[in-house]
Short mmCIF file of C-alpha atoms and ligand atoms in Angstrom, two decimals:
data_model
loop_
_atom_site.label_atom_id
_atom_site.label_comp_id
_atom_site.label_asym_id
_atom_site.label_seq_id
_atom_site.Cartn_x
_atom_site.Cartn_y
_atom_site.Cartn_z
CA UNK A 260 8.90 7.64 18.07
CA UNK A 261 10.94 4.08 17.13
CA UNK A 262 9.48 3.15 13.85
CA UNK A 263 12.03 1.52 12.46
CA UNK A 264 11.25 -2.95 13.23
CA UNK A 265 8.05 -1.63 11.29
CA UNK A 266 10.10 0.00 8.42
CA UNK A 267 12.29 -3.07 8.35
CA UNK A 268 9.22 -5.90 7.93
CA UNK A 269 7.49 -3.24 5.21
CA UNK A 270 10.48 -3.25 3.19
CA UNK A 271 10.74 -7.11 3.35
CA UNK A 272 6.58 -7.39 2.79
CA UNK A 273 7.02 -5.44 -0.38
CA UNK A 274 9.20 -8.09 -1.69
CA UNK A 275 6.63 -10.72 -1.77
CA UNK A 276 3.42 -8.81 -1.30
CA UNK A 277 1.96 -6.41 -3.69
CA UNK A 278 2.75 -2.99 -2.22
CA UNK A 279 3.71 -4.92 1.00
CA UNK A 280 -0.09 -5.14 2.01
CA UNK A 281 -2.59 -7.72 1.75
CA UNK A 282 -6.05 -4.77 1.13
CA UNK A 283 -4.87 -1.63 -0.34
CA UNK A 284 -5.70 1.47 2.48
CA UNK A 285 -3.72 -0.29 5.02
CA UNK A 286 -0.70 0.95 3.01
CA UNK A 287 -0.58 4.65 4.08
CA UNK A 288 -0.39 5.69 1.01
CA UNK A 289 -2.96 8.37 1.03
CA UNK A 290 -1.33 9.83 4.16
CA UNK A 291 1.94 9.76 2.57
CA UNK A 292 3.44 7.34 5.19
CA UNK A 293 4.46 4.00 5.87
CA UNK A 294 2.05 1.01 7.40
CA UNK A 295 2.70 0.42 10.99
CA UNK A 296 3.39 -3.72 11.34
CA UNK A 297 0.97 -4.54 13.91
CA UNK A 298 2.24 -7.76 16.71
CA UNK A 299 -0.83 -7.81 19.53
CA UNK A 300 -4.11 -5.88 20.12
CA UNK A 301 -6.18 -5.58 23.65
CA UNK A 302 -8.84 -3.37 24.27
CA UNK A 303 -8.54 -0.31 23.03
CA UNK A 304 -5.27 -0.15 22.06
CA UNK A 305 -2.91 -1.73 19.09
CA UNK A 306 1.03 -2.49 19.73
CA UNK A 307 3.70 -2.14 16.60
CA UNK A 308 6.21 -3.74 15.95
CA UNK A 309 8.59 -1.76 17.88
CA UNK A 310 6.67 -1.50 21.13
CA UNK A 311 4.31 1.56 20.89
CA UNK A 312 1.00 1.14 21.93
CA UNK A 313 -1.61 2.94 20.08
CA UNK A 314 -5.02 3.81 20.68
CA UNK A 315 -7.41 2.45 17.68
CA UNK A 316 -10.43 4.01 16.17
CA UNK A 317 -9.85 1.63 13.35
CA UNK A 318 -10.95 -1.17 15.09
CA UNK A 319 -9.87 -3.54 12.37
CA UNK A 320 -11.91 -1.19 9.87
CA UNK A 321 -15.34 -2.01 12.26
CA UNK A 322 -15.44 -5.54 13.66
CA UNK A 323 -13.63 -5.20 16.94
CA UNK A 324 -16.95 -3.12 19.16
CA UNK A 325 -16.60 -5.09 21.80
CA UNK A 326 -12.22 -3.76 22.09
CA UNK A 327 -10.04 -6.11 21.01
CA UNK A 328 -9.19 -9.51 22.26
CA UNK A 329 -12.46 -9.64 24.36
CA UNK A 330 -11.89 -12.57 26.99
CA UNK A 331 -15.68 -14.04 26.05
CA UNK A 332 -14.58 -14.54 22.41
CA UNK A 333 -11.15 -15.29 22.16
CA UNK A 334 -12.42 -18.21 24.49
CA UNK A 335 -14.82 -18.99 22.50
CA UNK A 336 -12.84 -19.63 19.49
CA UNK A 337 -10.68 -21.35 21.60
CA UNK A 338 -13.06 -24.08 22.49
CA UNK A 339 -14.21 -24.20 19.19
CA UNK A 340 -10.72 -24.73 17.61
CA UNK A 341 -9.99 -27.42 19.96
CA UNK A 342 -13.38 -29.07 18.48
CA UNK A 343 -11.84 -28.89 14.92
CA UNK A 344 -11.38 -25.69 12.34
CA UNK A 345 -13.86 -26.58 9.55
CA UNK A 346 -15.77 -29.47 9.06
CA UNK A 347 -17.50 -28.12 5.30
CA UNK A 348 -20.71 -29.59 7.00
CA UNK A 349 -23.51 -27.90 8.80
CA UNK A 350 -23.45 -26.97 12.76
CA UNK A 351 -26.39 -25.78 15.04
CA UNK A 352 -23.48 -22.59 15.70
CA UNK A 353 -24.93 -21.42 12.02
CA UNK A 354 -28.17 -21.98 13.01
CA UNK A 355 -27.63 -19.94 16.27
CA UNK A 356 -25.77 -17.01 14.25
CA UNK A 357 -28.37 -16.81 11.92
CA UNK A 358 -31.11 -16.80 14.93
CA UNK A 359 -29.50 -14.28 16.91
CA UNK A 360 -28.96 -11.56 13.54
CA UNK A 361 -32.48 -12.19 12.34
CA UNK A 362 -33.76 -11.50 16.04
CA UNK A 363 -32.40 -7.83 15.41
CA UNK A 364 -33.35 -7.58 12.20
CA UNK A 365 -37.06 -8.64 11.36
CA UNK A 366 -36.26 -7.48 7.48
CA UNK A 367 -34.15 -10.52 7.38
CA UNK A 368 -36.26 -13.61 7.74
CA UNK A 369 -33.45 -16.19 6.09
CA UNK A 370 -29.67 -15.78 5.98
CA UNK A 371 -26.73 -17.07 4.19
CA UNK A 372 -23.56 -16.64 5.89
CA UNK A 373 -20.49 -16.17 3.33
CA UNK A 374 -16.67 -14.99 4.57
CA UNK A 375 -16.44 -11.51 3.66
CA UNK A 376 -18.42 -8.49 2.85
CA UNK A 377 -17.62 -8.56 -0.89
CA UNK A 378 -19.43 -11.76 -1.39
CA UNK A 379 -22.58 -10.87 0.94
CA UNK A 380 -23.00 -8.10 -1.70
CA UNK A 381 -21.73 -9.78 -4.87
CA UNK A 382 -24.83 -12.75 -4.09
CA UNK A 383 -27.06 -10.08 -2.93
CA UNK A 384 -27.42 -8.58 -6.18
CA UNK A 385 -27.10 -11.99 -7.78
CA UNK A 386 -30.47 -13.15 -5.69
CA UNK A 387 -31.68 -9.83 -6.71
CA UNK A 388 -31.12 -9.68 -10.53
CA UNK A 389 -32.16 -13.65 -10.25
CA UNK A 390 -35.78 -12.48 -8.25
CA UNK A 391 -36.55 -9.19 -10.54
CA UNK A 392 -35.78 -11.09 -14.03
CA UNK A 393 -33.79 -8.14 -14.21
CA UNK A 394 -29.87 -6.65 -15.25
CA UNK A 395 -29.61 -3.21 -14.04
CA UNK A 396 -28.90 -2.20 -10.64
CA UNK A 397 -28.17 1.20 -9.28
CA UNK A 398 -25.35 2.10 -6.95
CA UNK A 399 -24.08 5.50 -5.39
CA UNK A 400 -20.78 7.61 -6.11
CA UNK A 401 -18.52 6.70 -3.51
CA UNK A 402 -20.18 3.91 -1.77
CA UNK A 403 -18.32 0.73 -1.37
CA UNK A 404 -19.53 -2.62 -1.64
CA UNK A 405 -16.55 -4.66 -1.85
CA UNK A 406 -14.24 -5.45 -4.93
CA UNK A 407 -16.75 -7.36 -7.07
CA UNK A 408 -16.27 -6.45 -10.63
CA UNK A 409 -19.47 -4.48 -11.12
CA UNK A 410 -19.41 -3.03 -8.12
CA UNK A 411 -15.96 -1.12 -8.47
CA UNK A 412 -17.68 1.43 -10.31
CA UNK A 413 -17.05 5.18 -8.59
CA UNK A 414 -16.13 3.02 -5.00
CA UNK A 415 -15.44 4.73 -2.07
CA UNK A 416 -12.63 3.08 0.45
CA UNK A 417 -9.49 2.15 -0.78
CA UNK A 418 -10.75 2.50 -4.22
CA UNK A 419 -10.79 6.46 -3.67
CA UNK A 420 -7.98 7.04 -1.35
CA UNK A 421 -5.94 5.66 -3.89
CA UNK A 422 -7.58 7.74 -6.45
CA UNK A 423 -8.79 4.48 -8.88
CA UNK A 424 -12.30 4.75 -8.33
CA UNK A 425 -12.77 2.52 -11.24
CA UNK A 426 -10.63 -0.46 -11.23
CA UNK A 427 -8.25 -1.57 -14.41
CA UNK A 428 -9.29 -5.35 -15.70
CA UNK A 429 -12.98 -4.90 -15.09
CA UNK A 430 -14.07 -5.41 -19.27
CA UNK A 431 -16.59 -2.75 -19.68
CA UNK A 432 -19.03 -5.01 -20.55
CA UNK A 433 -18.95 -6.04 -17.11
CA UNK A 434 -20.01 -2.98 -15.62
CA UNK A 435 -22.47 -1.86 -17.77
CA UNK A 436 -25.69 -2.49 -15.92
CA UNK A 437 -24.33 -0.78 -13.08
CA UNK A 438 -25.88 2.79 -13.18
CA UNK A 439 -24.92 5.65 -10.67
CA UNK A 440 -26.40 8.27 -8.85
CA UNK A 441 -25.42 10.81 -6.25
CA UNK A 442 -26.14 9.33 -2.40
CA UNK A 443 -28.80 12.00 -1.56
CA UNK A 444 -29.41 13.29 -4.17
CA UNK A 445 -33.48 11.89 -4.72
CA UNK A 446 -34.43 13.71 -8.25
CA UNK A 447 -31.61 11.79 -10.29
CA UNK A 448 -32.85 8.20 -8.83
CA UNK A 449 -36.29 9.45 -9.69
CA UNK A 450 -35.22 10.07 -13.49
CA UNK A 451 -32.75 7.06 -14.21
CA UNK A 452 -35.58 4.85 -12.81
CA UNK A 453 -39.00 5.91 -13.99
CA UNK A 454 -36.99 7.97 -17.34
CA UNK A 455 -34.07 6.21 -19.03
CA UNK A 456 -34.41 2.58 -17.31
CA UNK A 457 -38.59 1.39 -16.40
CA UNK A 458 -38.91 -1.83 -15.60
CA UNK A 459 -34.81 -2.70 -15.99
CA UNK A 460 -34.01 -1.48 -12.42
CA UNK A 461 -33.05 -4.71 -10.47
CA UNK A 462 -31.99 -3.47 -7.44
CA UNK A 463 -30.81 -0.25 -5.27
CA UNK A 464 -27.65 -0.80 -3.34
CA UNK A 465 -26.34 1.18 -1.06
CA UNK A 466 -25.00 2.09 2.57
CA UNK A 467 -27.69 3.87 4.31
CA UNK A 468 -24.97 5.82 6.29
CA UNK A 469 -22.01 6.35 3.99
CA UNK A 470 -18.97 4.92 5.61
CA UNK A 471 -16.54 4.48 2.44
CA UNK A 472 -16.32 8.66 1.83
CA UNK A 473 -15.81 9.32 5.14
CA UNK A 474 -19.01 9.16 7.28
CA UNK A 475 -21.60 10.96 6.15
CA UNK A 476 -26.02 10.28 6.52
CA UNK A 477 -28.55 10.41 4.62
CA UNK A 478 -30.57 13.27 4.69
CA UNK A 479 -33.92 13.55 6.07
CA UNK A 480 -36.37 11.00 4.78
CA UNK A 481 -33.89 9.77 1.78
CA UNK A 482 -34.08 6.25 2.94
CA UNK A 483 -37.96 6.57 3.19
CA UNK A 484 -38.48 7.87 -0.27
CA UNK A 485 -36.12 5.57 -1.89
CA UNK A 486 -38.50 2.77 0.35
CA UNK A 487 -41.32 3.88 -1.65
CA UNK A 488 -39.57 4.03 -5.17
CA UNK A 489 -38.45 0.74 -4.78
CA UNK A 490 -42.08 -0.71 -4.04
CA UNK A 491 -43.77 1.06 -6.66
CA UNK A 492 -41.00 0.04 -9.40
CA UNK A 493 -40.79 -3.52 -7.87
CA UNK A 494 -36.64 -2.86 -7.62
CA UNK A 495 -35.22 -4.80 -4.66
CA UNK A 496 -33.95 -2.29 -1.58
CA UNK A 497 -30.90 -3.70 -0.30
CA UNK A 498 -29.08 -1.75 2.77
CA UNK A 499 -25.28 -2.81 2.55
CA UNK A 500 -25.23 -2.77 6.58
CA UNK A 501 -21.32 -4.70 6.55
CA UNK A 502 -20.26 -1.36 8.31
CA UNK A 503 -23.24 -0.35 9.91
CA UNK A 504 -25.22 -3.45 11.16
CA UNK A 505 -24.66 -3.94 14.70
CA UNK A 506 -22.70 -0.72 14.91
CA UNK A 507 -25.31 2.52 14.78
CA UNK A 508 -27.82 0.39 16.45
CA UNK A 509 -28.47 -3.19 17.35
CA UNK A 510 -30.61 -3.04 14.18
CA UNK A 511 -28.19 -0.96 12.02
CA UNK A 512 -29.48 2.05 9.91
CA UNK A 513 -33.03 0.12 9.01
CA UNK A 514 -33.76 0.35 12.88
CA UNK A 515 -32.69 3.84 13.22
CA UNK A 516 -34.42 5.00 10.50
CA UNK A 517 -37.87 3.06 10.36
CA UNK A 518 -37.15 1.77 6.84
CA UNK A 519 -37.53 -2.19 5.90
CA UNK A 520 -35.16 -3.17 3.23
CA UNK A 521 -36.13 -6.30 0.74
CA UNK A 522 -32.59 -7.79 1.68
CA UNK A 523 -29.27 -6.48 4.06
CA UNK A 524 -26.22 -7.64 3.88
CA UNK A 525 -23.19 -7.96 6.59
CA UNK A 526 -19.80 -8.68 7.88
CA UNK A 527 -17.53 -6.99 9.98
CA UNK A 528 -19.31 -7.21 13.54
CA UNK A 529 -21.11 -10.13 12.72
CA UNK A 530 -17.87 -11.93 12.65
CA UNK A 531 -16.08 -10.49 15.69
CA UNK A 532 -12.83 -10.19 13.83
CA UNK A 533 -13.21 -13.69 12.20
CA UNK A 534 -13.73 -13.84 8.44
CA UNK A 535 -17.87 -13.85 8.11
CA UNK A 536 -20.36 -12.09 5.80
CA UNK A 537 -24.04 -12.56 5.47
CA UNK A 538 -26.72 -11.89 3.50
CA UNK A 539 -30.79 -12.15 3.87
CA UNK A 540 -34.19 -11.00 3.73
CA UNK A 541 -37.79 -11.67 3.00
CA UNK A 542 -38.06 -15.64 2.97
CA UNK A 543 -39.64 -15.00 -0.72
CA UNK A 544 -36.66 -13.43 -2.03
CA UNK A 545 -34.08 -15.67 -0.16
CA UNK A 546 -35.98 -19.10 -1.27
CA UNK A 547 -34.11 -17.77 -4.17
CA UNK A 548 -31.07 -19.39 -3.27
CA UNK A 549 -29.36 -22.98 -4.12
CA UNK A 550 -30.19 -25.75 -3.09
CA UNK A 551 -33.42 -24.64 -2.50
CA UNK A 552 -33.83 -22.24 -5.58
CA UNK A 553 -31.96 -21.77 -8.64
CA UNK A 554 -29.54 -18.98 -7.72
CA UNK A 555 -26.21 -20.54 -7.14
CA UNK A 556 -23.87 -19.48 -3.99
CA UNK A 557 -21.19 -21.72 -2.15
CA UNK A 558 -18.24 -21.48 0.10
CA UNK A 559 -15.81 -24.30 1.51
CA UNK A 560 -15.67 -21.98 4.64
CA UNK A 561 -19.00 -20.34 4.85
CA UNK A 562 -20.31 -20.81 8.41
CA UNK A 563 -16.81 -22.00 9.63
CA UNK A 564 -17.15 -23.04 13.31
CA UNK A 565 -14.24 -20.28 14.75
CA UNK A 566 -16.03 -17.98 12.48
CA UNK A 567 -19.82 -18.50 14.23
CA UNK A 568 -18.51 -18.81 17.86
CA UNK A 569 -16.59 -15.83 17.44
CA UNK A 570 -19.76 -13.61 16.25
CA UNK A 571 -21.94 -15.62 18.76
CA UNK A 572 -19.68 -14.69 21.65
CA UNK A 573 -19.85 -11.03 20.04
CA UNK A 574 -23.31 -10.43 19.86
CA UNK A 575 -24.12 -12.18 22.97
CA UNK A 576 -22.23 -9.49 24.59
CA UNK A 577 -23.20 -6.80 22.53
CA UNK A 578 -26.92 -7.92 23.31
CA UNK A 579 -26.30 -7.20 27.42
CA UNK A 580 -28.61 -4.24 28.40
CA UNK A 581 -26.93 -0.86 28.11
CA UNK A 582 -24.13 -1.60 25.78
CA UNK A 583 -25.52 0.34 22.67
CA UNK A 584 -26.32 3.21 25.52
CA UNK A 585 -22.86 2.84 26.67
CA UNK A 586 -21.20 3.09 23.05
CA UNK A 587 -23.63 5.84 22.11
CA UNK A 588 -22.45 8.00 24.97
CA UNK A 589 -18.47 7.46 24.85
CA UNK A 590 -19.09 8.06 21.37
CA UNK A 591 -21.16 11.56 21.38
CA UNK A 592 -18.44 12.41 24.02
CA UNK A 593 -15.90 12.44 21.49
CA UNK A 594 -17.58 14.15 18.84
CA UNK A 595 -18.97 17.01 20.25
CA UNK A 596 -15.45 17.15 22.40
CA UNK A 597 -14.36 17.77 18.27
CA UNK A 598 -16.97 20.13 17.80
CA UNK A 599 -16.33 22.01 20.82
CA UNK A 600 -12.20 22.39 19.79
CA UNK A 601 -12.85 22.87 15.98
CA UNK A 602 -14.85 25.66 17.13
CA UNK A 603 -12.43 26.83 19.84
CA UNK A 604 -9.09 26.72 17.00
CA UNK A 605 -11.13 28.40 14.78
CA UNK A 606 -10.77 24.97 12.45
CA UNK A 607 -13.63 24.63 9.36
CA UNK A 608 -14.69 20.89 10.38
CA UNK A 609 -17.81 19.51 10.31
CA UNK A 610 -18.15 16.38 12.36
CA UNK A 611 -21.23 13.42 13.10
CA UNK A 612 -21.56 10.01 14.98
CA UNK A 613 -24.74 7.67 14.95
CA UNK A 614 -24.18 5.12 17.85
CA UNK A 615 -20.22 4.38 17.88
CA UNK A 616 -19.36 5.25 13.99
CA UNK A 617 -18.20 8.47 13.33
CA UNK A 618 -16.66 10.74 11.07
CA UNK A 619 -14.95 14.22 10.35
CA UNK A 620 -14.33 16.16 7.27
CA UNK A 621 -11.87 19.22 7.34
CA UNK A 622 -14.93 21.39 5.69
CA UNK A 623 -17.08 24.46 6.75
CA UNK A 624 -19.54 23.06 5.18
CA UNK A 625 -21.85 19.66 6.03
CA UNK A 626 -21.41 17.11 3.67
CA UNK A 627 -23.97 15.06 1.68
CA UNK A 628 -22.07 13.65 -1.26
CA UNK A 629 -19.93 12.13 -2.90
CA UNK A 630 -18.64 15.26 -4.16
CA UNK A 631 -18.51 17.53 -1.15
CA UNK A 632 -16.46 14.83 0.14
CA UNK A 633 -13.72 14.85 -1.91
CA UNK A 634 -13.58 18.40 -2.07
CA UNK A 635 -12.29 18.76 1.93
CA UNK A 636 -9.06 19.46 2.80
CA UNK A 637 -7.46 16.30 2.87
CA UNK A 638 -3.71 17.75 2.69
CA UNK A 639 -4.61 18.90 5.85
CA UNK A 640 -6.03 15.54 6.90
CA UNK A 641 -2.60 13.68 6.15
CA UNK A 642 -0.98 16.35 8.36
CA UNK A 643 -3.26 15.87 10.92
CA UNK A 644 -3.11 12.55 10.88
CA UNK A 645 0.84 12.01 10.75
CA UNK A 646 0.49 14.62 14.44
CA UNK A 647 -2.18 12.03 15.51
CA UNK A 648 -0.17 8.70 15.26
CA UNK A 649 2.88 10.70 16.71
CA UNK A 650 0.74 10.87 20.12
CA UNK A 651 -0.36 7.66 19.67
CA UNK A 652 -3.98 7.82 18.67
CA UNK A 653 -4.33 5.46 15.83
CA UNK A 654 -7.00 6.92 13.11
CA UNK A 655 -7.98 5.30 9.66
CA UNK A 656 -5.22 6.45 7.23
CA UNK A 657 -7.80 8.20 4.84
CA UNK A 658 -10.05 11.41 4.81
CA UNK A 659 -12.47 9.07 3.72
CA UNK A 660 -12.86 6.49 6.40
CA UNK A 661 -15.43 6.58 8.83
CA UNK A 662 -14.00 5.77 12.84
CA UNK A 663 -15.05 3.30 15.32
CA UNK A 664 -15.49 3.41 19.32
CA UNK A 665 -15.20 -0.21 21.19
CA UNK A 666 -16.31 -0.62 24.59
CA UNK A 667 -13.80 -1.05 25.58
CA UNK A 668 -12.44 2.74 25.01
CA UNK A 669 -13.14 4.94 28.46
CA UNK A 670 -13.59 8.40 29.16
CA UNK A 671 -10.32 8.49 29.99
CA UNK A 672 -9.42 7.26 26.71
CA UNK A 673 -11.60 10.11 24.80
CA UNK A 674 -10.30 12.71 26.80
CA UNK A 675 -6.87 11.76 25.59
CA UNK A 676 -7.87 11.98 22.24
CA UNK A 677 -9.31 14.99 22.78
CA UNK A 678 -6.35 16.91 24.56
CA UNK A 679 -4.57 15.10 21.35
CA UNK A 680 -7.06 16.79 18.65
CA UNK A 681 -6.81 19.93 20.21
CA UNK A 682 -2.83 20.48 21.01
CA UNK A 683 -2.84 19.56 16.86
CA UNK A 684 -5.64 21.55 15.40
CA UNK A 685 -3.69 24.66 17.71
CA UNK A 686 -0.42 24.02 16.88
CA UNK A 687 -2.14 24.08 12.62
CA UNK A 688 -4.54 26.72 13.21
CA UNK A 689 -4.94 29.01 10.38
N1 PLP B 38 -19.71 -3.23 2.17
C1 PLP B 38 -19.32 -2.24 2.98
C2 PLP B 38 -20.30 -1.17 3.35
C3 PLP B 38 -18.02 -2.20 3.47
O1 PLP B 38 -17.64 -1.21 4.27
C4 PLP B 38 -17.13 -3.24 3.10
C5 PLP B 38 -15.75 -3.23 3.58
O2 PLP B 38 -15.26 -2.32 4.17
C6 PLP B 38 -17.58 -4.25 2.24
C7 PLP B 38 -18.89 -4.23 1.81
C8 PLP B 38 -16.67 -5.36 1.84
O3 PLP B 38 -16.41 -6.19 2.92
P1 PLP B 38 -15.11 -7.12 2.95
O4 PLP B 38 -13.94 -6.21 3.06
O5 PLP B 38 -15.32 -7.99 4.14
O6 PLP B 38 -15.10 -7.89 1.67
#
């Protein structure tokens, strides 16, 4: 396979660009490769620089459900850019947005839209800390919430492919009210909150399906118990849905699982590929926020008009009866098609999908943490993975990345992938 227009723009990027990427997993590094230099997406599938066409599971690391350059939006951000690109005033498009998420969330009754994940979570815990009268909050090993100072602490993502869970030039004293605990693991939240911290705890943050340390749930009734912790500690809930709103389920994990968080927060879909984040929740807690309360939060592009007809145009279609069915079904297709040839090679691997996110591990074993996780066979990942892109089936370039089905991938497309998976895990059967 002709990689070499790819090789020749990487080795220019890394003259001007910090390892020759602008976010660090898009590298390769983990995989022990070079970054493919992407020039057009459609659909399901991703071109290079040198004319191969690849199949994506990435799907621009979650945003792209509907396939990529989906006629309804891209014409919808063309109208809108023809209108103007950003006016820093407000549009009824926000107000529309912010309609159409709260409709599928009733946890959220008031949202702020913001450009990227990393500051829906960053104000999040701001409102939080700002509602509670409190410093502390509590995240989990291996969960990623964007690159916020006090929120690098044990990250998932990039932050643990490239083996740096905690970031250099975060001062300590930055990060000391940010306490861990092992996703799933109930007893330690239990003692750092009622034990060591009462009454500091400001908020819980987490994903309620891990997506950052490769994809792994929550185990049974997790969510619910840390539901009930939170209310009778008065700490705020919040469910980092960025990955998993609009992608397990219309309503994300909190619909799946029957559990109301005091505030979400989300990107990704949300923004059909534009730059968007959001955050919200109980009108109490959100009344919080400036100009009407004293917690302050701002943005020269938040609620950019590209950005809201791009995630209106998204969700409209994603709203059209039968789409979550749809995704739900290509999506179980391909992961019990896994199941069936891990078993069939002979290949430890566990594997799970909840509407169109899933995951693998190269493990006998299920995995619940943090730990577990990076305790899979990830030299065997990078081989796998190197064999995958070969055949043209483009996977996240980590063991610890969760995958993502579009609508617009067909059976056709998971068969593929599934002849693919299985000539490989043959050819490195043990
Ligand atoms: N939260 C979660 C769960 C994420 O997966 C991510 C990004 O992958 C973020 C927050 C940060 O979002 P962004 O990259 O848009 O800043």
């Amino acid at each position: 396979m002709k990689r070499s227009e790819s090789d020749r723009l990487f080795e220019h990027a890394q003259t001007v660009i910090p390892g020759g990427v602008n976010s660090p997993v898009r590298a390769f590094r983990s995989v022990g490769l070079k970054p493919l230099f992407i020039t057009k997406a459609q659909g399901a599938y991703i071109h290079d620089a040198d004319g191969n066409a690849y199949l994506d599971y990435v799907g621009s690391w979650g945003p792209m459900i509907l396939g990529h350059a989906h006629p309804a939006v891209v014409e919808a951000v063309r109208q809108a850019a023809g209108k103007g690109l950003s006016y820093g005033a407000p549009t009824e498009a926000e107000i529309l947005l912010a309609e159409k998420v709260i409709s599928a969330y009733p946890s959220v009754e008031m949202i702020r839209m913001v450009n990227s994940g990393t500051e829906a979570t960053m104000s999040a815990v701001r409102v939080a800390r700002a509602y509670t009268g409190r410093d502390k909050i509590i995240k989990f090993t291996g969960h990623y919430h964007g690159h916020a100072d006090y929120l690098l602490v044990k990250a998932g993502s990039g932050a643990t492919t490239l083996g740096i869970p905690n970031s250099a030039g975060v001062p300590q004293s930055f990060s000391e009210h940010t306490l861990l605990c092992e996703f799933n693991d109930f007893d330690t939240i239990i003692q750092i909150t009622q034990e060591e911290y009462p009454g500091e705890i400001a908020c819980i943050i987490l994903e309620p399906f891990a997506g950052n340390m490769g994809f792994v749930p929550p185990v049974q009734d997790f969510l619910k118990k840390l539901r009930a912790l939170c209310d009778r500690e008065g700490i705020i809930l919040i469910f980092d849905e960025v990955m998993t709103g609009f992608r397990v389920a219309k309503g994300g994990a909190q619909e799946v699982f029957s559990v109301i968080p005091d505030m979400t927060t989300f990107g990704k879909i949300i923004g059909g590929g534009m730059p968007v984040g959001a955050y919200g929740g109980k009108k109490e807690i959100m009344s919080m926020v400036a100009p009407l309360g004293s917690v302050y939060q701002a943005g020269t592009l938040s609620g950019n008009p590209l950005a809201m007809a791009a995630g209106l145009a998204t969700l409209n279609e994603l709203f059209k009866p039968g789409m979550y069915d749809e995704l739900a079904r290509t999506t179980g297709r391909l992961t019990e098609g896994i199941r069936t040839i891990a078993q069939k090679t002979g290949t430890p691997m566990t594997v799970d999908h909840c509407g169109s996110m899933f995951g693998f591990f190269f493990s006998g074993s299920p995995i619940h943490s943090y730990e577990q996780a990076l305790a899979c066979d990830t030299a065997r990942f990078n081989r796998f993975f190197a064999k995958m892109l070969e055949e043209e089936i483009y996977l996240a370039p980590s063991a610890f990345e969760a995958g993502f089905v579009s609508l617009a991938h067909t059976t056709e497309d998971i068969d593929k992938t599934l002849s693919a998976f299985e000539n490989i895990l043959r050819f490195m059967a043990y």
